[in-house]
CSV table of C-alpha atoms and ligand atoms in Angstrom, one decimal:
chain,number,residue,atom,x,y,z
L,1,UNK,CA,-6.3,-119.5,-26.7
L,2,UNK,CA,-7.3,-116.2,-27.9
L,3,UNK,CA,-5.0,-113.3,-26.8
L,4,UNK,CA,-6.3,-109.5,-25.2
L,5,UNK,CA,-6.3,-108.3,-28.7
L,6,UNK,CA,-8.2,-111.7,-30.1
L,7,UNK,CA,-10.8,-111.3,-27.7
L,8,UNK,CA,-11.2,-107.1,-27.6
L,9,UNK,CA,-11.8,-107.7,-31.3
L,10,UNK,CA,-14.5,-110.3,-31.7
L,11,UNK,CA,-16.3,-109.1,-28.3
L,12,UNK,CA,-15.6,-105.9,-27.5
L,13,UNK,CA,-15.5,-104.0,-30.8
L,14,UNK,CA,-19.0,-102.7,-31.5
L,15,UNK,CA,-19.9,-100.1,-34.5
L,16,UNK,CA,-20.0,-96.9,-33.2
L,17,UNK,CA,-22.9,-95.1,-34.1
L,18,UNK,CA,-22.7,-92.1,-32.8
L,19,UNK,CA,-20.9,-89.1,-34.4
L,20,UNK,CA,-19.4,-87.2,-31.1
L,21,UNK,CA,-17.0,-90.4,-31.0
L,22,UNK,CA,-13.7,-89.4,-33.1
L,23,UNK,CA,-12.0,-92.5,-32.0
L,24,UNK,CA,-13.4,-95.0,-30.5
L,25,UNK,CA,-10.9,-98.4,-29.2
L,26,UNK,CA,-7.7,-99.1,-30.8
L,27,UNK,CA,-5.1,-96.1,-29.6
L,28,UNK,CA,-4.4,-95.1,-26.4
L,29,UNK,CA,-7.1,-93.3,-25.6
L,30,UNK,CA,-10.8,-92.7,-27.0
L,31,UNK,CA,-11.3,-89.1,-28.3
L,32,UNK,CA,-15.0,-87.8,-28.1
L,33,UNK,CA,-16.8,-84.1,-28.4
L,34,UNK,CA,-19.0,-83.1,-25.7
L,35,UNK,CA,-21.8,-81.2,-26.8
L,36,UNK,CA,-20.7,-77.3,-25.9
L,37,UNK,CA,-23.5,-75.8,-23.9
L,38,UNK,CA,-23.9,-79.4,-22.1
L,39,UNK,CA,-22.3,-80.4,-18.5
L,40,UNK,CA,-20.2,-83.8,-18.5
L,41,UNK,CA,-21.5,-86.5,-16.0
L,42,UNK,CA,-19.3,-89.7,-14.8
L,43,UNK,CA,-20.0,-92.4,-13.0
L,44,UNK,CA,-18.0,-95.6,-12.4
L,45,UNK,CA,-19.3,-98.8,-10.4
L,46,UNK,CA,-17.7,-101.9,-10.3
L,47,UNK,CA,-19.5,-105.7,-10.0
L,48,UNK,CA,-17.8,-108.2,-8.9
L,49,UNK,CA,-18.8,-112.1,-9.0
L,50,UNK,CA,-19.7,-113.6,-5.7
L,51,UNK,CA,-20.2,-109.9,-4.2
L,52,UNK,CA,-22.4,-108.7,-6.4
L,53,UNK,CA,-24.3,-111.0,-8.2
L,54,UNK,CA,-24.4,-114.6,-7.1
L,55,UNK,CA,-21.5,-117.0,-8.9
L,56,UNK,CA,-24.3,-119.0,-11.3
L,57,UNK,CA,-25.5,-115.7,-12.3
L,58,UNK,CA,-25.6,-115.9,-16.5
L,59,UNK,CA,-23.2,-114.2,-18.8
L,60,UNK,CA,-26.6,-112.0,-20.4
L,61,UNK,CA,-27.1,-111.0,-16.8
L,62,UNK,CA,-24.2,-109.7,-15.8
L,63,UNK,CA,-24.1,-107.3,-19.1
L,64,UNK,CA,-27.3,-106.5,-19.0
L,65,UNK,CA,-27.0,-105.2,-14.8
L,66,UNK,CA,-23.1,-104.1,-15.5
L,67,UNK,CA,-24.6,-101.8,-17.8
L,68,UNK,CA,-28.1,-100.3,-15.4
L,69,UNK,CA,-26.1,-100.0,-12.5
L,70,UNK,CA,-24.0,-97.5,-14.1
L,71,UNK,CA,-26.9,-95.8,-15.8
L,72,UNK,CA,-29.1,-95.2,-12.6
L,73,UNK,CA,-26.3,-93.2,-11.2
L,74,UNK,CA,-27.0,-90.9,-14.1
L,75,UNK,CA,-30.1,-90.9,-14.4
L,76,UNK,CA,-30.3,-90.1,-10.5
L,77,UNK,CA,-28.9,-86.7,-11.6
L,78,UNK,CA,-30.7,-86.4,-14.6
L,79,UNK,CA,-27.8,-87.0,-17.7
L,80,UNK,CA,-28.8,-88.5,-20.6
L,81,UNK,CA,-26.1,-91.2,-21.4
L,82,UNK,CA,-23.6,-91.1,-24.4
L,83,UNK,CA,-20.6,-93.1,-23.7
L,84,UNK,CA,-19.1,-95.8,-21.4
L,85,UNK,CA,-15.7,-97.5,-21.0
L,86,UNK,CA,-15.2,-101.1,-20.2
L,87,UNK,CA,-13.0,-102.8,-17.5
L,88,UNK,CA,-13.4,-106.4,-17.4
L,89,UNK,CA,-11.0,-109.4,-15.7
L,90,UNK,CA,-11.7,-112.6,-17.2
L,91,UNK,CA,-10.8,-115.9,-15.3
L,92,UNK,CA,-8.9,-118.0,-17.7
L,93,UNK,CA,-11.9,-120.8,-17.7
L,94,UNK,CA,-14.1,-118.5,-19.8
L,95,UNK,CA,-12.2,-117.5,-21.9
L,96,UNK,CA,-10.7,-121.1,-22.5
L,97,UNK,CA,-13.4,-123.6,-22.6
L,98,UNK,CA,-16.2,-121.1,-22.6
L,99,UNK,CA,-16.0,-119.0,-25.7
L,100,UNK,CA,-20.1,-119.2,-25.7
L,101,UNK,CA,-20.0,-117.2,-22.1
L,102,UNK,CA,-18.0,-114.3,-23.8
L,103,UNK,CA,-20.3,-114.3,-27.2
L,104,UNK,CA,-23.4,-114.2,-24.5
L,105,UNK,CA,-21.7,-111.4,-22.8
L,106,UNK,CA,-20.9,-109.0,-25.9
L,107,UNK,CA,-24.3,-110.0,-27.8
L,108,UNK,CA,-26.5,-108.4,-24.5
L,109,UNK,CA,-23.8,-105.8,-24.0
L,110,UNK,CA,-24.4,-104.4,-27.3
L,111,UNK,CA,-28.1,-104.8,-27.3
L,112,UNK,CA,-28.4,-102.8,-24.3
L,113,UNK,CA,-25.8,-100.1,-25.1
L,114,UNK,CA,-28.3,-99.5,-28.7
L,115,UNK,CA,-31.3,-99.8,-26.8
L,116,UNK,CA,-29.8,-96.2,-25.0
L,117,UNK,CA,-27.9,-95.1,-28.2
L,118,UNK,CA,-24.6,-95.5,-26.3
L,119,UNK,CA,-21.2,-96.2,-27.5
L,120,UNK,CA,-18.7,-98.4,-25.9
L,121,UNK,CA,-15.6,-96.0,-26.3
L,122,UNK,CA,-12.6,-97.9,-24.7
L,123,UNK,CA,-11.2,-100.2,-21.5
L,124,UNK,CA,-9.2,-102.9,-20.8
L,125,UNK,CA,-9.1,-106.5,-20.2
L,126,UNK,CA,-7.6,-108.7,-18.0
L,127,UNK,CA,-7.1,-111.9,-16.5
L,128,UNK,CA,-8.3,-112.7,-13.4
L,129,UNK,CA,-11.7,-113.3,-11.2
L,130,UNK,CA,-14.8,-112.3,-12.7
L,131,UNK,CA,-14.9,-108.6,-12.4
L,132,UNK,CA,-16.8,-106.0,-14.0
L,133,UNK,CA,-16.1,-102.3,-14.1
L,134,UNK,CA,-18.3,-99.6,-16.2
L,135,UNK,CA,-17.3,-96.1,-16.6
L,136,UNK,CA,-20.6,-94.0,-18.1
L,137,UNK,CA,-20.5,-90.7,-19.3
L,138,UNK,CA,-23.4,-88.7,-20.2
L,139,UNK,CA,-24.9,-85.2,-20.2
L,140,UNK,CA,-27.1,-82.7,-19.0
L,141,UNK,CA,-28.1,-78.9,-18.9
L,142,UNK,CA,-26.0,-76.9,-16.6
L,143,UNK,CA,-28.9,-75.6,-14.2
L,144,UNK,CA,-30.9,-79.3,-14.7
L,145,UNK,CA,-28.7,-81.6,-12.6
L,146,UNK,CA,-30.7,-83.1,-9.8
L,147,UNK,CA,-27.9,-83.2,-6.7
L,148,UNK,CA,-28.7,-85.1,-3.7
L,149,UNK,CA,-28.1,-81.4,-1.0
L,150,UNK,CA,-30.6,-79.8,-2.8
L,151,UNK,CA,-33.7,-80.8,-0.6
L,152,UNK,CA,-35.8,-78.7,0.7
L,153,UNK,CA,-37.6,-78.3,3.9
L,154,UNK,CA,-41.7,-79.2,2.9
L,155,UNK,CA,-40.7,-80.5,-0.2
L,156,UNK,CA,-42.5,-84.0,-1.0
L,157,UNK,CA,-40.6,-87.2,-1.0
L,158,UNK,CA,-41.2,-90.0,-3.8
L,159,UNK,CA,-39.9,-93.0,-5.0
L,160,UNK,CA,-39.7,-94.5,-8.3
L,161,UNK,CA,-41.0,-98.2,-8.9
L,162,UNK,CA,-41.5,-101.2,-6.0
L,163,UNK,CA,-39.0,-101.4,-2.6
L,164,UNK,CA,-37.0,-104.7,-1.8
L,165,UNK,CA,-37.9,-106.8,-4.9
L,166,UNK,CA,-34.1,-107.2,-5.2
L,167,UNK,CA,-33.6,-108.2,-1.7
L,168,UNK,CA,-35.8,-111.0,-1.7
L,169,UNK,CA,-34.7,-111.8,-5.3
L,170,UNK,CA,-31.2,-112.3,-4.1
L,171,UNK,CA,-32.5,-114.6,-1.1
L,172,UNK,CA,-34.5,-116.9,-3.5
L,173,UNK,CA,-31.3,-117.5,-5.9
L,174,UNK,CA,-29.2,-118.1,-2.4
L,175,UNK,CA,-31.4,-120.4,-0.9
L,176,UNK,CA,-33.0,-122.1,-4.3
L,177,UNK,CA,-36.5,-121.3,-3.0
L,178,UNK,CA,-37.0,-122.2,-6.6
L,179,UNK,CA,-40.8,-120.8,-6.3
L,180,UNK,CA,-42.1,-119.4,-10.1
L,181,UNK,CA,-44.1,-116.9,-7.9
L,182,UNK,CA,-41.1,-115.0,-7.1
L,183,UNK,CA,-39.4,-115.3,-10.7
L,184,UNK,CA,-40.0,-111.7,-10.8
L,185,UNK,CA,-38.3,-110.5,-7.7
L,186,UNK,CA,-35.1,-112.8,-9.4
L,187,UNK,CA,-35.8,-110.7,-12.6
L,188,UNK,CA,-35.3,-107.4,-10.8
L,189,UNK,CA,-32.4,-108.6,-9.1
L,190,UNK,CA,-31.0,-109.7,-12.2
L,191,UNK,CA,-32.4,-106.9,-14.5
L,192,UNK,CA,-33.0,-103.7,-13.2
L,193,UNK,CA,-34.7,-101.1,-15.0
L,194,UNK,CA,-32.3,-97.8,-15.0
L,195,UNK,CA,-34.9,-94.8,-14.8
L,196,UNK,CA,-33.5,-92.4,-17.5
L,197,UNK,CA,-35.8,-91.5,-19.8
L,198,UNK,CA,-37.8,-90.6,-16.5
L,199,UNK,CA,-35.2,-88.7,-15.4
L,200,UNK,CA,-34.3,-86.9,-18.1
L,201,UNK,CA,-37.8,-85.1,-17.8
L,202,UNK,CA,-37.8,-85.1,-14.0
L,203,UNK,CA,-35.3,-82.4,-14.0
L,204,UNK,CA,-38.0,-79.6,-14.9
L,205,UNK,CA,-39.8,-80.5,-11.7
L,206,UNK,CA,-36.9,-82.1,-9.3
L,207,UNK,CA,-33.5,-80.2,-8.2
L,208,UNK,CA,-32.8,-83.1,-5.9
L,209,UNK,CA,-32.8,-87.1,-6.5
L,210,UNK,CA,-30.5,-90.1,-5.5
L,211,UNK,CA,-31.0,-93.7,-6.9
L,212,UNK,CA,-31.4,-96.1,-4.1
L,213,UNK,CA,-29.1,-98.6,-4.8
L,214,UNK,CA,-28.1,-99.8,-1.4
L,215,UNK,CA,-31.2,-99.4,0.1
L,216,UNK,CA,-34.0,-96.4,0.9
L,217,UNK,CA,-32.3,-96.0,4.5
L,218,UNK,CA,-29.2,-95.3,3.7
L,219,UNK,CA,-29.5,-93.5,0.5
L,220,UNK,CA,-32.1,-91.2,1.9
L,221,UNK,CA,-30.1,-91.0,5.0
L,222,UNK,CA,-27.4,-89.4,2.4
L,223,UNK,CA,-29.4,-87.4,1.0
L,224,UNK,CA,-30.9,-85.8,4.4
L,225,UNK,CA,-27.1,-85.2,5.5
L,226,UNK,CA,-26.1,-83.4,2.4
L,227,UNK,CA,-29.3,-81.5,2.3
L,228,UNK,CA,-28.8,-80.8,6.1
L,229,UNK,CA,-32.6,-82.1,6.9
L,230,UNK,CA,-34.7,-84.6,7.8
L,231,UNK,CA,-37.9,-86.4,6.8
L,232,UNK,CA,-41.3,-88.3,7.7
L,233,UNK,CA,-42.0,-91.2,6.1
L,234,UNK,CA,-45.1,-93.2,6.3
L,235,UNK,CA,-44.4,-97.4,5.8
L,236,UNK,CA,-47.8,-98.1,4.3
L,237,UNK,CA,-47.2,-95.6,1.2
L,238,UNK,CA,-44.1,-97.9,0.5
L,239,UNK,CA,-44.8,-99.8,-3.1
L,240,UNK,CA,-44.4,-103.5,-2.3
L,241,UNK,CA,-44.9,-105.9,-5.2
L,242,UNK,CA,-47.4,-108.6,-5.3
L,243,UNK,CA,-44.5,-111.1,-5.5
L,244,UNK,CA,-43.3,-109.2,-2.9
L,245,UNK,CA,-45.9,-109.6,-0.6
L,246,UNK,CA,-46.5,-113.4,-1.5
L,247,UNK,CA,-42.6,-113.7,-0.2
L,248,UNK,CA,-43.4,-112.8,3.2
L,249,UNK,CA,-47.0,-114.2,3.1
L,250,UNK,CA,-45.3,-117.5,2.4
L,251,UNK,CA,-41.7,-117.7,3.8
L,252,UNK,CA,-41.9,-114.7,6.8
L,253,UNK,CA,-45.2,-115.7,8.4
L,254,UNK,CA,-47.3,-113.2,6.7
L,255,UNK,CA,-45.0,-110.4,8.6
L,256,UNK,CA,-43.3,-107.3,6.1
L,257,UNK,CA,-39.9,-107.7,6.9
L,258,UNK,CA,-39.4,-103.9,6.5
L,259,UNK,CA,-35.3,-104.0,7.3
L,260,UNK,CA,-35.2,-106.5,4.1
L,261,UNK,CA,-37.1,-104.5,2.3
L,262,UNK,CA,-35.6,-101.2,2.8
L,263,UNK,CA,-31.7,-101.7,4.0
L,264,UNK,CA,-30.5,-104.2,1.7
L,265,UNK,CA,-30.0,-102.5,-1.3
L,266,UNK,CA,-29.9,-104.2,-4.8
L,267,UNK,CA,-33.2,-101.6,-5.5
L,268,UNK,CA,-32.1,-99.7,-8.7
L,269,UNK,CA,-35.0,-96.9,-8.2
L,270,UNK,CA,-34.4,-92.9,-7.8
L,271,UNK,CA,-36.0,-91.7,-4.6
L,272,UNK,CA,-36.2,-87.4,-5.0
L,273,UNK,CA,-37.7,-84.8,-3.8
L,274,UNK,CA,-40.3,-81.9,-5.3
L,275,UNK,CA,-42.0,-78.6,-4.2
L,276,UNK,CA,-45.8,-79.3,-3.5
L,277,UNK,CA,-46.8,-77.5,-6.6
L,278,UNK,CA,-44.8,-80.4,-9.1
L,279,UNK,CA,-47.2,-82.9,-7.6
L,280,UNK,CA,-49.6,-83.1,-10.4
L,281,UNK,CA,-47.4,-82.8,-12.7
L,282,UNK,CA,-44.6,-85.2,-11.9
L,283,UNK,CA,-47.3,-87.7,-11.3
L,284,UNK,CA,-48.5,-87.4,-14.7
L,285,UNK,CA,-45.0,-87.6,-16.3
L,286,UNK,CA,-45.1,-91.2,-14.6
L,287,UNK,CA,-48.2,-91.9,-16.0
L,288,UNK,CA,-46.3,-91.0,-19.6
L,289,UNK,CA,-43.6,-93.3,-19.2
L,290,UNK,CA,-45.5,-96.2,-17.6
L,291,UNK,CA,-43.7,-96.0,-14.2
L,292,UNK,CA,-45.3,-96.7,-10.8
L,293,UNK,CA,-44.6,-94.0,-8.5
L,294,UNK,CA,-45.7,-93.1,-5.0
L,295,UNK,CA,-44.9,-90.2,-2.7
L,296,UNK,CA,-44.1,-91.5,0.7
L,297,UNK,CA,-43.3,-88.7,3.1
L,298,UNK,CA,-41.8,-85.2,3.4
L,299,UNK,CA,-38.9,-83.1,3.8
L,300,UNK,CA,-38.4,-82.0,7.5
L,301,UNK,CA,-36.1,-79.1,9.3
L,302,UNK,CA,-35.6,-81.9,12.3
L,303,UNK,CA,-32.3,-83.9,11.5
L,304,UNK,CA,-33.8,-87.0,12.1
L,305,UNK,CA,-35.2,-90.0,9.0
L,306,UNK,CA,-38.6,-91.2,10.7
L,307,UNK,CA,-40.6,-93.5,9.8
L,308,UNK,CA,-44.1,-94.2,10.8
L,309,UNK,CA,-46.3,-97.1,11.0
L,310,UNK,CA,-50.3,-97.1,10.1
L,311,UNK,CA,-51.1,-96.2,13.3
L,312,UNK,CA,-48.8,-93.1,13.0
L,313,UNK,CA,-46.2,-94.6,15.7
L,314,UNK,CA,-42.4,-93.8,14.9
L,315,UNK,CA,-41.2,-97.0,14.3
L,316,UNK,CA,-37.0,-97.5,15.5
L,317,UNK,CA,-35.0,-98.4,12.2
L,318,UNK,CA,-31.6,-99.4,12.1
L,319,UNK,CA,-30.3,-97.1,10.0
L,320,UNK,CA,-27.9,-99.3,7.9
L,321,UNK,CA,-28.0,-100.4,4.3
L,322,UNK,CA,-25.8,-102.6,1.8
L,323,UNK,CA,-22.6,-102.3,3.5
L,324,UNK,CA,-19.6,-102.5,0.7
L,325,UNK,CA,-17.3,-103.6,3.7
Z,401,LIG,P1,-3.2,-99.9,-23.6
Z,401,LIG,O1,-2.0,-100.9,-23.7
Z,401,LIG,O2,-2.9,-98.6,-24.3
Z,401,LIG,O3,-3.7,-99.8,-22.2
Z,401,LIG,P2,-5.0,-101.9,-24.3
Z,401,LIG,O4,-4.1,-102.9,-24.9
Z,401,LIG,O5,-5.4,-102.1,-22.9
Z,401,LIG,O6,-4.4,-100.5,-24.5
Z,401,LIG,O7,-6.3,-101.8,-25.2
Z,401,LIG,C1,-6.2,-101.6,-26.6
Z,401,LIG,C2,-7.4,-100.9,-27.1
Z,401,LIG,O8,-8.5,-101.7,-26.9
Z,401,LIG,C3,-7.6,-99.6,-26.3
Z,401,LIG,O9,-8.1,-98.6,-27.2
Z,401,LIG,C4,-8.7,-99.9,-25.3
Z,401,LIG,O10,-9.5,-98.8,-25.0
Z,401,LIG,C5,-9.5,-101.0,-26.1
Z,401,LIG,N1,-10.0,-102.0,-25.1
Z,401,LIG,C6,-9.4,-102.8,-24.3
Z,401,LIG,N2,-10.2,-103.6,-23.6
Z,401,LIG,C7,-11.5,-103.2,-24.0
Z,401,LIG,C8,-12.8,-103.7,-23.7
Z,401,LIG,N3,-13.0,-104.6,-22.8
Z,401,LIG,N4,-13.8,-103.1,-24.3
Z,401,LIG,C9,-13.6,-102.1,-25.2
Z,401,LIG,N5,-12.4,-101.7,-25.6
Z,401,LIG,C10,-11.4,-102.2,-25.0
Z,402,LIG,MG1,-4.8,-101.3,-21.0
């Protein structure tokens, strides 16, 4: 069987193409040169198999969401990525039997780290459960981070992308609905779209974003806190996919199932916040990168996340979301 060093050689040893590396893997530590007048963003998140993503998940998958996961956290502040470290424990059975999962692994690693011009600096690996931990480093201007206590009371409230395609992804794979229609809720489970070239724009209109991984709820709800605010939102300007709605035409009884939809997470979009006077502008920005955006509410000074129904009643929302434990 191959050994650490076997495998961190044929997998994990990319060519580093960028010229802030000095050294990249094979000492103790990686040596890079931040860019001077640039601020240093980090971000680590770890996936695990069987918490989150489903065991039968493929090898490319896992890369390819290790990877986004990582780089919606910056792109949620606006930093344009440059480097990431990698973490990963290996159960003896893929390494053993299963070369081909490893070779899958590194081959949609690397394609995804060029597709953002990042290089994979460093990390470790180890044997164990399936277990995945990124480290991504990246940068931005110092007075152009978008920070999740910088709302603002009348500010407008949008949302990148559609709500709850991951949820009712992850259900299909679960309960092998095994129904083409919803093949691309399972592909934005299993493929998120990390908003970064977005992002990296958004910060001339937008002091204050947060990506919504573990659902709008919650992640607004931390937002609100840190901003010491509140806000109205309105359910009908929520962006539901057409797979999205066929789910709950089909399997819920033609009823939105709004607490899937907005508290379970899995949703790698950026929801932020902009002064009145961005509105035309931001939209068009969308326009420019192809991205579906909608504004569904507005900053309030009342404490409280509310959210309306068509008829303008508040609707009661448990306010809970992915819940790591
Ligand atoms: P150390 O004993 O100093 O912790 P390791 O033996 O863990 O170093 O790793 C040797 C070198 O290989 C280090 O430079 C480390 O950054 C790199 N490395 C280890 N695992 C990975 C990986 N999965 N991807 C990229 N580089 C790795
Ligand atoms: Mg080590």
């Amino acid at each position: 069987m191959d050994s650490e060093f076997d495998i961190i050689k044929k997998y994990f040893s990319f060519e580093v193409l960028r010229d802030d590396v000095e050294l990249a893997g094979g000492d103790d530590c990686a040596v890079v040169s931040p860019p001077v007048n640039k601020q240093l963003l980090i971000t680590t998140d770890t996936l695990i198999s069987g918490v989150h993503f489903p065991q039968n998940t493929s090898a490319q998958d896992i890369a390819y969401k290790a990877i986004m996961v990582n780089l919606s956290d910056l792109a949620a502040m606006g930093a344009t990525p440059a480097w990431i470290t990698l973490a990963i424990s290996l159960p003896v059975s893929l390494v053993e039997n299963n070369e081909s999962w490893l070779q899958a692994f590194s081959q949609q690693f690397n394609s995804v780290l060029s597709k953002f011009n990042i290089s994979l600096i460093g990390g470790d690996t180890t044997k164990g459960a399936l277990s995945i931990t990124i480290q991504a480093m990246g940068f931005a201007d110092k007075d152009k981070i978008m920070r999740r206590d910088k709302a603002e009371i009348g500010d407008k409230i949008y949302v990148t992308g559609v709500l709850g395609d991951g949820a009712i992804g992850l259900y299909a794979v679960l309960n092998n609905l095994n129904d083409e229609k919803l093949l691309p809720c399972i592909q934005k489970l299993n493929r998120p779209e990390a908003r970064v070239k977005f992002a990296e724009e958004l910060v001339s209109y937008s002091k204050c974003a947060i990506d919504i991984s573990d659902g709008l709820v919650a992640d607004l709800g931390h937002m609100l806190d840190a901003s010491c605010c509140g806000a109205q939102i309105l359910l009908p300007s929520i962006p539901i996919s057409h797979s999205a709605q066929y789910y709950f035409q089909q399997y819920n009884k033609n009823i939105l199932d709004w607490s899937m939809l907005l508290t379970q997470g899995d949703d790698y979009e950026l929801c932020f916040t902009i002064n009145q006077m961005h509105q035309a502008d931001v939209e068009n920005l969308a326009k420019k990168h192809k991205l579906t955006l909608s504004c569904i509410g507005e900053i309030t000074d009342s404490r409280e996340l509310e959210f309306y129904d068509k008829e303008n009643k508040l609707i009661d929302f448990p306010a809970t979301g992915f819940k790591h434990f």
